[in-house]
Amino acid sequence: MEQQETIVRRYVRYLKLERGLSANTLEAYQRDLEKLLAYLKRTGQHVVDVQLEDLQTFAAGLHDIGIGPRSQCRILSGVRSFYHFLMVDGYRDDDPTELLESPVLGEHLPEVLSTAEVDELEASIDLSKWEGHRNRAIIEVLFSCGLRVSELTGLKLSDLFLDDGFIRVNGKGSKERLVPISPRAVKELEWWFDDRQQMTIKAGEEDYVFLNRRGAHLTRTMILIMIKRQAEAAGIRKTISPHTLRHSFATALLEGGADLRAIQAMLGHESIGTTEIYTHIDMTMLRQEILEHHPRNMKKAAQ
C-alpha cells in the first residue's frame, strides 16, 4: 500500500493545482486533515482503510475535546473532501463519509454595522497620525466594496480603475471579479495616496495599495487589530472584525432593494445559497411588505 505521507502530498497537490485553492484555504484544509491523521496514528490505522464507524468516533472526539459545532462542520467538510479525492484517484471504491453526519448548526447572524456606525468608526480616526488616512480608506473600501480581508491585503494599484468606478478583485480560487467602488471610497483612497507618495516603499511592494510604516503590504492580522482598536475608540460595543464590514455591505444592499444575484456577484460567492445564509432580512419589515403588497392581501384590503 502506498505510503500515507505520499497520498497526503498528492491530495495537497490536487487541491492546489486542480481546485485552485488559495494559500490560506489550502493551509486550513491541511490543518483540519492533520487532526484526522493524528487520530488515526493513535489508533494505528491507515487512511485508506478507514470505515464510517471510525470517522463517527473521530467526529464524536471533536465534540469531547471542546471544538464548537461550526468548527466541527468545517473539519468534517475537509475530511469529506479528502475521501472524495481518494475515491476519484482510485485509492478506494467507496466513500466512507457518504453517511457521516455533521452537527446541526443553529442560525447565526453575524454582527452588522449601520451606515451611521461606520461613519462613527471613521470619524474616530486620528488624521494627524501618518496612518490616519490609510485606515479611513481601508474601512471605507471594506464597507463600500464588500471585500474579504485577504482580498483587501492583496489589492494592487493595477487593480484600480477609479475613473471608471470599478476595482478588480482577486477572490477565492484566484477568481477575478469587478466590483463598483463608491465616490466616497475613491476620495478616501486619494487622501491616502497623497500620504503614500511620501513613503519609502520596499522593493517588490510598489504595486500594493495598502502599506505599513515599513513600506510593505499589510497582513490580515494588522487590519483585524486596527479595526478592533478603532471600534473601541468609537465606543462601538459590538464585537466586530473586517468581516463585519463585508456583512454590513451585503446587508445595506439587501435592505436597499438590491437583487440577491447582484449581491452574490459582488461578494464573489459561487453559490447563491451562500449569499442567502450570509445576508439577513428584518423579518418584521418583510412581513409588513408581504401584508401590504401580496395580491391576496391587497384584494382583501380593497373589500
CSV table of C-alpha atoms in Angstrom, one decimal:
chain,number,residue,atom,x,y,z
A,1,MET,CA,0.0,0.0,0.0
A,2,GLU,CA,1.3,3.5,-0.9
A,3,GLN,CA,2.8,5.5,2.0
A,4,GLN,CA,0.3,7.7,3.8
A,5,GLU,CA,2.6,10.7,3.5
A,6,THR,CA,2.7,10.3,-0.3
A,7,ILE,CA,-1.1,10.1,-0.5
A,8,VAL,CA,-1.5,13.3,1.5
A,9,ARG,CA,1.1,15.1,-0.6
A,10,ARG,CA,-0.8,14.1,-3.7
A,11,TYR,CA,-4.0,15.4,-2.2
A,12,VAL,CA,-2.5,18.7,-1.3
A,13,ARG,CA,-1.2,19.0,-4.9
A,14,TYR,CA,-4.7,18.2,-6.2
A,15,LEU,CA,-6.2,21.0,-4.0
A,16,LYS,CA,-3.6,23.4,-5.2
A,17,LEU,CA,-3.5,22.6,-8.9
A,18,GLU,CA,-6.9,21.2,-9.8
A,19,ARG,CA,-9.2,23.0,-7.4
A,20,GLY,CA,-7.1,26.2,-7.4
A,21,LEU,CA,-7.4,26.9,-3.7
A,22,SER,CA,-5.8,30.0,-2.3
A,23,ALA,CA,-2.8,29.6,0.1
A,24,ASN,CA,-4.9,30.4,3.1
A,25,THR,CA,-7.7,27.9,2.2
A,26,LEU,CA,-5.1,25.3,1.4
A,27,GLU,CA,-3.5,25.8,4.8
A,28,ALA,CA,-6.9,25.4,6.5
A,29,TYR,CA,-7.6,22.1,4.7
A,30,GLN,CA,-4.2,20.7,5.7
A,31,ARG,CA,-4.6,21.8,9.3
A,32,ASP,CA,-8.0,20.1,9.5
A,33,LEU,CA,-6.8,16.9,7.9
A,34,GLU,CA,-3.9,16.8,10.4
A,35,LYS,CA,-6.5,16.3,13.1
A,36,LEU,CA,-7.7,13.2,11.5
A,37,LEU,CA,-4.2,11.9,10.8
A,38,ALA,CA,-3.3,12.4,14.5
A,39,TYR,CA,-6.3,10.4,15.5
A,40,LEU,CA,-5.5,7.6,13.0
A,41,LYS,CA,-1.9,7.5,14.3
A,42,ARG,CA,-3.2,6.8,17.8
A,43,THR,CA,-5.5,4.0,16.6
A,44,GLY,CA,-2.8,2.6,14.2
A,45,GLN,CA,-5.0,2.8,11.1
A,46,HIS,CA,-4.1,3.8,7.5
A,47,VAL,CA,-6.2,6.5,5.9
A,48,VAL,CA,-7.2,4.2,3.1
A,49,ASP,CA,-8.6,1.5,5.4
A,50,VAL,CA,-10.9,3.9,7.4
A,51,GLN,CA,-14.6,3.0,7.7
A,52,LEU,CA,-17.7,5.1,8.6
A,53,GLU,CA,-17.6,3.9,12.2
A,54,ASP,CA,-14.0,5.2,12.6
A,55,LEU,CA,-15.0,8.6,11.3
A,56,GLN,CA,-18.0,8.7,13.6
A,57,THR,CA,-15.8,8.1,16.6
A,58,PHE,CA,-13.4,10.8,15.3
A,59,ALA,CA,-16.3,13.2,14.9
A,60,ALA,CA,-17.5,12.5,18.5
A,61,GLY,CA,-14.0,13.1,19.7
A,62,LEU,CA,-14.0,16.6,18.3
A,63,HIS,CA,-17.0,17.4,20.5
A,64,ASP,CA,-15.4,15.8,23.5
A,65,ILE,CA,-12.3,18.0,23.4
A,66,GLY,CA,-14.4,21.1,23.2
A,67,ILE,CA,-14.4,22.0,19.5
A,68,GLY,CA,-17.5,24.0,18.6
A,69,PRO,CA,-20.2,22.8,16.2
A,70,ARG,CA,-19.2,25.3,13.4
A,71,SER,CA,-15.5,24.2,13.6
A,72,GLN,CA,-16.6,20.6,13.7
A,73,CYS,CA,-18.6,21.1,10.4
A,74,ARG,CA,-15.5,22.7,8.8
A,75,ILE,CA,-13.2,19.9,9.8
A,76,LEU,CA,-15.6,17.2,8.6
A,77,SER,CA,-16.1,19.1,5.4
A,78,GLY,CA,-12.3,18.8,4.9
A,79,VAL,CA,-12.4,15.1,5.7
A,80,ARG,CA,-15.2,14.6,3.1
A,81,SER,CA,-13.0,16.4,0.5
A,82,PHE,CA,-10.1,14.1,1.3
A,83,TYR,CA,-12.1,10.9,0.9
A,84,HIS,CA,-13.7,12.1,-2.2
A,85,PHE,CA,-10.2,12.5,-3.6
A,86,LEU,CA,-9.2,9.0,-2.5
A,87,MET,CA,-12.2,7.5,-4.4
A,88,VAL,CA,-11.7,9.6,-7.5
A,89,ASP,CA,-8.0,8.9,-7.6
A,90,GLY,CA,-8.6,5.1,-7.3
A,91,TYR,CA,-7.4,4.5,-3.7
A,92,ARG,CA,-10.9,3.4,-2.7
A,93,ASP,CA,-14.0,2.0,-4.3
A,94,ASP,CA,-16.4,3.7,-1.9
A,95,ASP,CA,-16.6,7.0,0.1
A,96,PRO,CA,-16.9,6.3,3.9
A,97,THR,CA,-18.0,9.9,4.5
A,98,GLU,CA,-21.2,9.5,2.5
A,99,LEU,CA,-23.3,8.8,5.6
A,100,LEU,CA,-21.2,10.9,8.0
A,101,GLU,CA,-23.4,13.5,9.7
A,102,SER,CA,-22.3,16.9,10.8
A,103,PRO,CA,-23.6,18.7,13.9
A,104,VAL,CA,-26.7,20.8,13.4
A,105,LEU,CA,-26.0,24.5,13.5
A,106,GLY,CA,-28.4,27.0,14.9
A,107,GLU,CA,-29.0,30.2,12.9
A,108,HIS,CA,-26.1,32.5,13.4
A,109,LEU,CA,-26.4,36.1,12.2
A,110,PRO,CA,-23.1,38.0,12.3
A,111,GLU,CA,-22.9,41.4,13.8
A,112,VAL,CA,-23.7,44.2,11.4
A,113,LEU,CA,-22.9,47.9,11.5
A,114,SER,CA,-25.3,50.6,10.3
A,115,THR,CA,-24.0,53.3,7.9
A,116,ALA,CA,-24.1,55.7,10.9
A,117,GLU,CA,-21.9,53.3,12.9
A,118,VAL,CA,-19.4,53.0,10.0
A,119,ASP,CA,-19.3,56.8,9.9
A,120,GLU,CA,-18.6,56.9,13.7
A,121,LEU,CA,-15.9,54.3,13.2
A,122,GLU,CA,-14.2,56.5,10.5
A,123,ALA,CA,-14.8,59.8,12.5
A,124,SER,CA,-12.9,58.3,15.5
A,125,ILE,CA,-9.7,58.0,13.4
A,126,ASP,CA,-6.9,60.5,14.3
A,127,LEU,CA,-6.0,62.0,10.9
A,128,SER,CA,-2.9,63.7,12.5
A,129,LYS,CA,-1.2,60.3,12.6
A,130,TRP,CA,0.6,59.1,9.4
A,131,GLU,CA,-1.7,56.1,9.1
A,132,GLY,CA,-4.9,58.0,9.7
A,133,HIS,CA,-6.0,58.5,6.0
A,134,ARG,CA,-4.9,54.9,5.3
A,135,ASN,CA,-7.1,53.5,8.0
A,136,ARG,CA,-10.1,55.5,6.8
A,137,ALA,CA,-9.5,54.3,3.3
A,138,ILE,CA,-9.3,50.7,4.5
A,139,ILE,CA,-12.6,50.9,6.4
A,140,GLU,CA,-14.4,52.7,3.6
A,141,VAL,CA,-13.2,50.2,0.9
A,142,LEU,CA,-14.2,47.2,3.0
A,143,PHE,CA,-17.7,48.7,3.6
A,144,SER,CA,-18.2,50.2,0.1
A,145,CYS,CA,-16.9,47.1,-1.9
A,146,GLY,CA,-17.7,44.2,0.5
A,147,LEU,CA,-14.2,42.7,0.2
A,148,ARG,CA,-12.8,39.8,2.2
A,149,VAL,CA,-9.8,41.0,4.3
A,150,SER,CA,-7.5,38.7,2.2
A,151,GLU,CA,-8.8,40.5,-1.0
A,152,LEU,CA,-8.0,43.9,0.6
A,153,THR,CA,-4.5,43.0,1.6
A,154,GLY,CA,-3.9,41.7,-1.9
A,155,LEU,CA,-5.4,44.7,-3.7
A,156,LYS,CA,-2.9,46.4,-6.1
A,157,LEU,CA,-2.7,49.8,-7.8
A,158,SER,CA,-3.0,48.0,-11.1
A,159,ASP,CA,-6.4,46.6,-9.9
A,160,LEU,CA,-7.9,50.1,-9.6
A,161,PHE,CA,-10.0,51.7,-12.3
A,162,LEU,CA,-11.1,54.7,-10.3
A,163,ASP,CA,-12.0,56.9,-13.3
A,164,ASP,CA,-14.5,54.1,-14.3
A,165,GLY,CA,-15.7,53.5,-10.8
A,166,PHE,CA,-14.5,49.9,-10.5
A,167,ILE,CA,-11.8,47.8,-8.9
A,168,ARG,CA,-10.7,44.3,-9.9
A,169,VAL,CA,-10.7,41.8,-7.0
A,170,ASN,CA,-8.7,38.6,-6.9
A,171,GLY,CA,-11.0,36.3,-4.9
A,172,LYS,CA,-11.1,32.7,-3.7
A,173,GLY,CA,-9.7,30.2,-6.1
A,174,SER,CA,-7.9,33.0,-8.0
A,175,LYS,CA,-11.2,34.0,-9.5
A,176,GLU,CA,-11.4,37.7,-10.6
A,177,ARG,CA,-14.4,39.9,-10.4
A,178,LEU,CA,-15.1,43.6,-11.0
A,179,VAL,CA,-16.7,45.5,-8.1
A,180,PRO,CA,-18.1,49.0,-8.2
A,181,ILE,CA,-16.4,51.5,-5.9
A,182,SER,CA,-18.2,54.5,-4.4
A,183,PRO,CA,-17.1,58.1,-4.9
A,184,ARG,CA,-16.6,58.3,-1.1
A,185,ALA,CA,-14.2,55.4,-1.2
A,186,VAL,CA,-12.4,56.9,-4.1
A,187,LYS,CA,-11.9,60.2,-2.2
A,188,GLU,CA,-10.6,58.3,0.8
A,189,LEU,CA,-8.1,56.5,-1.4
A,190,GLU,CA,-6.9,59.8,-3.0
A,191,TRP,CA,-6.2,61.2,0.5
A,192,TRP,CA,-4.2,58.0,1.4
A,193,PHE,CA,-2.3,58.2,-1.9
A,194,ASP,CA,-1.1,61.7,-1.0
A,195,ASP,CA,0.5,60.3,2.1
A,196,ARG,CA,1.6,57.1,0.4
A,197,GLN,CA,3.7,59.1,-2.1
A,198,GLN,CA,5.9,60.4,0.8
A,199,MET,CA,6.8,56.8,1.9
A,200,THR,CA,9.9,54.7,1.2
A,201,ILE,CA,8.4,51.5,-0.3
A,202,LYS,CA,10.2,48.1,-0.2
A,203,ALA,CA,11.3,46.6,-3.5
A,204,GLY,CA,8.5,44.3,-4.9
A,205,GLU,CA,5.8,46.0,-2.8
A,206,GLU,CA,5.3,49.1,-5.0
A,207,ASP,CA,2.0,47.9,-6.5
A,208,TYR,CA,0.2,47.1,-3.2
A,209,VAL,CA,-2.5,49.7,-2.3
A,210,PHE,CA,-2.2,49.5,1.5
A,211,LEU,CA,1.2,49.5,3.2
A,212,ASN,CA,2.6,49.5,6.7
A,213,ARG,CA,5.1,52.1,8.0
A,214,ARG,CA,8.0,50.0,6.8
A,215,GLY,CA,6.7,50.1,3.2
A,216,ALA,CA,5.4,46.5,3.0
A,217,HIS,CA,1.9,45.4,2.3
A,218,LEU,CA,-0.4,44.8,5.3
A,219,THR,CA,-1.3,41.5,6.7
A,220,ARG,CA,-4.8,40.3,7.7
A,221,THR,CA,-3.8,40.4,11.4
A,222,MET,CA,-2.7,44.0,11.2
A,223,ILE,CA,-6.1,45.1,9.7
A,224,LEU,CA,-8.0,43.0,12.3
A,225,ILE,CA,-6.2,44.7,15.2
A,226,MET,CA,-6.7,48.1,13.7
A,227,ILE,CA,-10.4,47.7,13.3
A,228,LYS,CA,-10.9,46.3,16.8
A,229,ARG,CA,-9.0,49.2,18.3
A,230,GLN,CA,-10.9,51.7,16.2
A,231,ALA,CA,-14.2,50.2,17.3
A,232,GLU,CA,-13.2,50.7,20.9
A,233,ALA,CA,-12.1,54.3,20.2
A,234,ALA,CA,-15.5,54.9,18.6
A,235,GLY,CA,-17.4,53.5,21.5
A,236,ILE,CA,-18.9,50.7,19.4
A,237,ARG,CA,-19.7,47.8,21.8
A,238,LYS,CA,-20.3,45.2,19.1
A,239,THR,CA,-17.7,42.5,18.5
A,240,ILE,CA,-16.5,43.4,15.1
A,241,SER,CA,-13.8,42.4,12.6
A,242,PRO,CA,-13.0,43.2,8.9
A,243,HIS,CA,-15.7,40.6,8.0
A,244,THR,CA,-18.3,42.7,9.8
A,245,LEU,CA,-17.9,45.4,7.3
A,246,ARG,CA,-18.3,42.9,4.4
A,247,HIS,CA,-21.5,41.7,6.1
A,248,SER,CA,-22.7,45.2,6.6
A,249,PHE,CA,-22.1,45.9,2.9
A,250,ALA,CA,-24.3,43.0,1.9
A,251,THR,CA,-27.0,43.9,4.4
A,252,ALA,CA,-27.1,47.5,3.3
A,253,LEU,CA,-27.5,46.4,-0.3
A,254,LEU,CA,-30.3,43.9,0.5
A,255,GLU,CA,-32.2,46.4,2.6
A,256,GLY,CA,-31.8,49.0,-0.2
A,257,GLY,CA,-33.6,46.6,-2.6
A,258,ALA,CA,-30.6,45.1,-4.5
A,259,ASP,CA,-31.2,41.8,-6.2
A,260,LEU,CA,-29.7,38.8,-4.4
A,261,ARG,CA,-28.0,37.7,-7.6
A,262,ALA,CA,-26.3,41.1,-7.9
A,263,ILE,CA,-25.1,40.8,-4.2
A,264,GLN,CA,-23.8,37.3,-5.0
A,265,ALA,CA,-21.8,38.6,-7.9
A,266,MET,CA,-20.3,41.5,-5.9
A,267,LEU,CA,-19.4,39.3,-2.9
A,268,GLY,CA,-17.8,36.6,-5.2
A,269,HIS,CA,-20.0,33.8,-3.9
A,270,GLU,CA,-20.0,30.7,-6.1
A,271,SER,CA,-23.4,29.6,-4.8
A,272,ILE,CA,-26.5,31.7,-4.3
A,273,GLY,CA,-27.2,29.6,-1.2
A,274,THR,CA,-24.1,31.1,0.5
A,275,THR,CA,-25.4,34.6,-0.1
A,276,GLU,CA,-28.8,33.6,1.3
A,277,ILE,CA,-27.2,32.4,4.5
A,278,TYR,CA,-24.8,35.4,4.6
A,279,THR,CA,-27.3,38.1,4.4
A,280,HIS,CA,-30.2,38.7,6.8
A,281,ILE,CA,-33.5,40.5,6.5
A,282,ASP,CA,-35.5,42.2,9.2
A,283,MET,CA,-38.4,39.7,9.3
A,284,THR,CA,-40.8,42.3,10.8
A,285,MET,CA,-40.2,44.5,7.7
A,286,LEU,CA,-40.5,41.5,5.4
A,287,ARG,CA,-43.8,40.5,7.0
A,288,GLN,CA,-45.2,44.1,6.6
A,289,GLU,CA,-44.1,44.1,2.9
A,290,ILE,CA,-45.9,40.9,2.3
A,291,LEU,CA,-49.1,42.1,4.0
A,292,GLU,CA,-49.1,45.3,2.1
A,293,HIS,CA,-48.1,44.0,-1.4
A,294,HIS,CA,-49.3,40.4,-1.8
A,295,PRO,CA,-52.2,40.4,-4.2
A,296,ARG,CA,-54.4,38.3,-1.8
A,297,ASN,CA,-53.9,40.8,0.9
A,298,MET,CA,-54.4,43.8,-1.4
A,299,LYS,CA,-57.7,42.3,-2.6
A,300,LYS,CA,-58.9,41.8,1.0
A,301,ALA,CA,-57.9,45.4,1.9
A,302,ALA,CA,-59.9,46.7,-1.1
A,303,GLN,CA,-63.0,44.9,0.0
